[in-house]
């Protein structure tokens, strides 16, 4: 069970990033799988990637890596903070793996039964 509008917001935030930080010829893939206890949503892109030293901070409020600040205008650095907050309020987890110049993978895991435990 989940709040569908909020989960949609999480997915849109992550897709918005994937689109912003991937050049025209790249690929963005979304996969949803479920096992007995959880639903795993994976969003992968072949974009610019995130510098290793920035990864610990990307979920922080207003944080934007220096690289993207100079390349992409407009973002405020709130998208991932909000996404993490929503996922955690659902009792879930959000994680990231990224390689500079190769791409980024976000994984959202939601437990199937977590409501008001
Ligand atoms: N898919 C991605 N590829 C490369 N860098 C990313 C990706 N997703 C996030 N980042 C980095 O993490 C930072 C934080 O992301 P976040 O979504 O919180 O902010 P934003 O996209 O800059 O602004 P907002 O979401 O508020 O419009 C980004 O500025 C960017 O540096
Ligand atoms: Mg964003």
Coordinates of C-alpha atoms and ligand atoms in Angstrom, one line a residue:
X1 CA 0.0 0.0 0.0
X2 CA 1.2 3.5 -0.8
X3 CA 0.2 7.0 -1.6
X4 CA 0.0 6.8 -5.4
X5 CA 0.4 10.6 -6.1
X6 CA 3.5 10.8 -3.8
X7 CA 5.1 7.7 -5.4
X8 CA 4.4 9.2 -8.8
X9 CA 6.2 12.4 -7.6
X10 CA 9.2 10.3 -6.6
X11 CA 9.4 8.6 -10.0
X12 CA 8.9 11.8 -11.9
X13 CA 11.7 13.5 -9.9
X14 CA 14.1 10.8 -10.7
X15 CA 13.1 10.6 -14.4
X16 CA 13.3 14.4 -14.6
X17 CA 16.9 14.1 -13.4
X18 CA 17.7 11.2 -15.8
X19 CA 16.4 13.3 -18.7
X20 CA 18.3 16.5 -17.6
X21 CA 21.6 14.8 -17.0
X22 CA 21.6 12.5 -20.1
X23 CA 22.5 13.7 -23.6
X24 CA 20.2 13.2 -26.6
X25 CA 21.7 9.9 -27.7
X26 CA 21.6 8.3 -24.3
X27 CA 19.2 5.7 -22.8
X28 CA 16.9 5.8 -19.8
X29 CA 15.4 2.6 -18.6
X30 CA 12.9 2.0 -15.9
X31 CA 12.2 -1.5 -14.5
X32 CA 9.8 -2.6 -11.8
X33 CA 10.1 -6.0 -10.2
X34 CA 8.6 -7.5 -7.2
X35 CA 9.6 -10.4 -4.9
X36 CA 7.8 -11.8 -1.9
X37 CA 8.3 -8.8 0.4
X38 CA 9.2 -5.8 -1.7
X39 CA 8.8 -3.9 -4.9
X40 CA 12.0 -2.6 -6.5
X41 CA 11.9 0.2 -9.0
X42 CA 15.1 0.8 -10.9
X43 CA 15.7 3.9 -13.1
X44 CA 18.9 3.9 -15.0
X45 CA 20.5 6.4 -17.4
X46 CA 23.6 6.5 -19.5
X47 CA 24.1 10.2 -18.7
X48 CA 27.0 12.2 -17.3
X49 CA 27.1 10.4 -13.9
X50 CA 27.8 11.9 -10.5
X51 CA 31.3 12.6 -9.2
X52 CA 32.1 10.1 -6.5
X53 CA 32.8 12.9 -3.9
X54 CA 29.3 14.4 -4.6
X55 CA 27.3 11.2 -4.2
X56 CA 27.0 11.4 -0.3
X57 CA 25.4 14.8 -0.7
X58 CA 22.9 14.5 -3.5
X59 CA 20.0 13.9 -1.2
X60 CA 20.8 16.9 0.9
X61 CA 18.5 19.9 0.6
X62 CA 19.5 22.4 -2.1
X63 CA 22.6 20.4 -3.1
X64 CA 23.5 20.4 -6.7
X65 CA 26.9 19.1 -7.9
X66 CA 29.1 21.9 -9.3
X67 CA 29.2 20.2 -12.6
X68 CA 25.4 20.2 -13.2
X69 CA 25.1 23.7 -11.7
X70 CA 27.2 25.0 -14.6
X71 CA 25.6 22.8 -17.2
X72 CA 21.9 22.8 -16.4
X73 CA 20.0 25.8 -15.4
X74 CA 16.8 25.9 -13.4
X75 CA 17.0 23.1 -10.8
X76 CA 16.8 24.0 -7.2
X77 CA 18.3 20.9 -5.7
X78 CA 15.2 19.8 -4.0
X79 CA 14.0 16.9 -6.1
X80 CA 16.0 14.1 -4.5
X81 CA 15.5 15.5 -1.0
X82 CA 11.7 15.3 -1.5
X83 CA 12.0 11.9 -3.2
X84 CA 14.0 10.4 -0.3
X85 CA 11.6 11.9 2.3
X86 CA 8.5 10.4 0.6
X87 CA 10.2 7.0 0.2
X88 CA 11.3 6.9 3.8
X89 CA 7.8 8.0 5.0
X90 CA 6.6 4.9 3.2
X91 CA 9.1 2.8 5.2
X92 CA 11.2 2.3 2.0
X93 CA 14.7 3.1 0.9
X94 CA 16.3 4.9 -2.0
X95 CA 19.8 4.2 -3.2
X96 CA 22.1 5.3 -5.9
X97 CA 25.1 4.0 -7.9
X98 CA 26.8 6.3 -10.3
X99 CA 29.9 6.3 -12.5
X100 CA 31.2 9.6 -13.8
X101 CA 30.8 9.7 -17.6
X102 CA 28.9 6.4 -17.7
X103 CA 25.6 6.9 -16.0
X104 CA 23.5 6.6 -12.9
X105 CA 21.2 4.0 -11.3
X106 CA 18.5 4.8 -8.7
X107 CA 16.8 2.0 -6.9
X108 CA 13.7 2.6 -4.8
X109 CA 12.6 -0.3 -2.6
X110 CA 9.2 -0.4 -1.0
X111 CA 8.0 -3.0 1.3
X112 CA 4.8 -4.6 0.3
X113 CA 3.2 -4.4 3.8
X114 CA 4.4 -1.4 5.8
X115 CA 1.3 0.7 6.5
X116 CA 1.0 1.8 10.1
X117 CA 3.1 -1.0 11.5
Ligands
LIG1 N1 20.6 11.0 -13.0 C1 21.5 11.9 -12.7 N2 22.7 12.0 -13.4 C2 23.6 12.9 -13.0 N3 23.5 13.7 -11.9 C3 22.4 13.6 -11.1 C4 21.3 12.7 -11.5 N4 20.4 12.8 -10.6 C5 20.8 13.7 -9.7 N5 22.0 14.2 -10.0 C6 22.8 15.2 -9.3 O1 22.2 15.4 -8.0 C7 21.9 16.8 -7.8 C8 20.6 16.8 -6.9 O2 19.5 16.4 -7.6 P1 18.1 17.0 -7.3 O3 17.0 16.3 -8.2 O4 17.9 17.0 -5.8 O5 18.3 18.5 -7.8 P2 18.1 19.2 -9.2 O6 17.6 18.2 -10.3 O7 19.4 19.9 -9.5 O8 17.0 20.3 -8.9 P3 15.4 20.1 -8.8 O9 15.2 18.6 -8.8 O10 15.0 20.8 -7.5 O11 14.8 20.7 -10.0 C9 21.7 17.3 -9.2 O12 21.9 18.7 -9.2 C10 22.8 16.6 -10.0 O13 24.1 17.2 -9.7
LIG2 MG1 15.9 17.0 -9.9

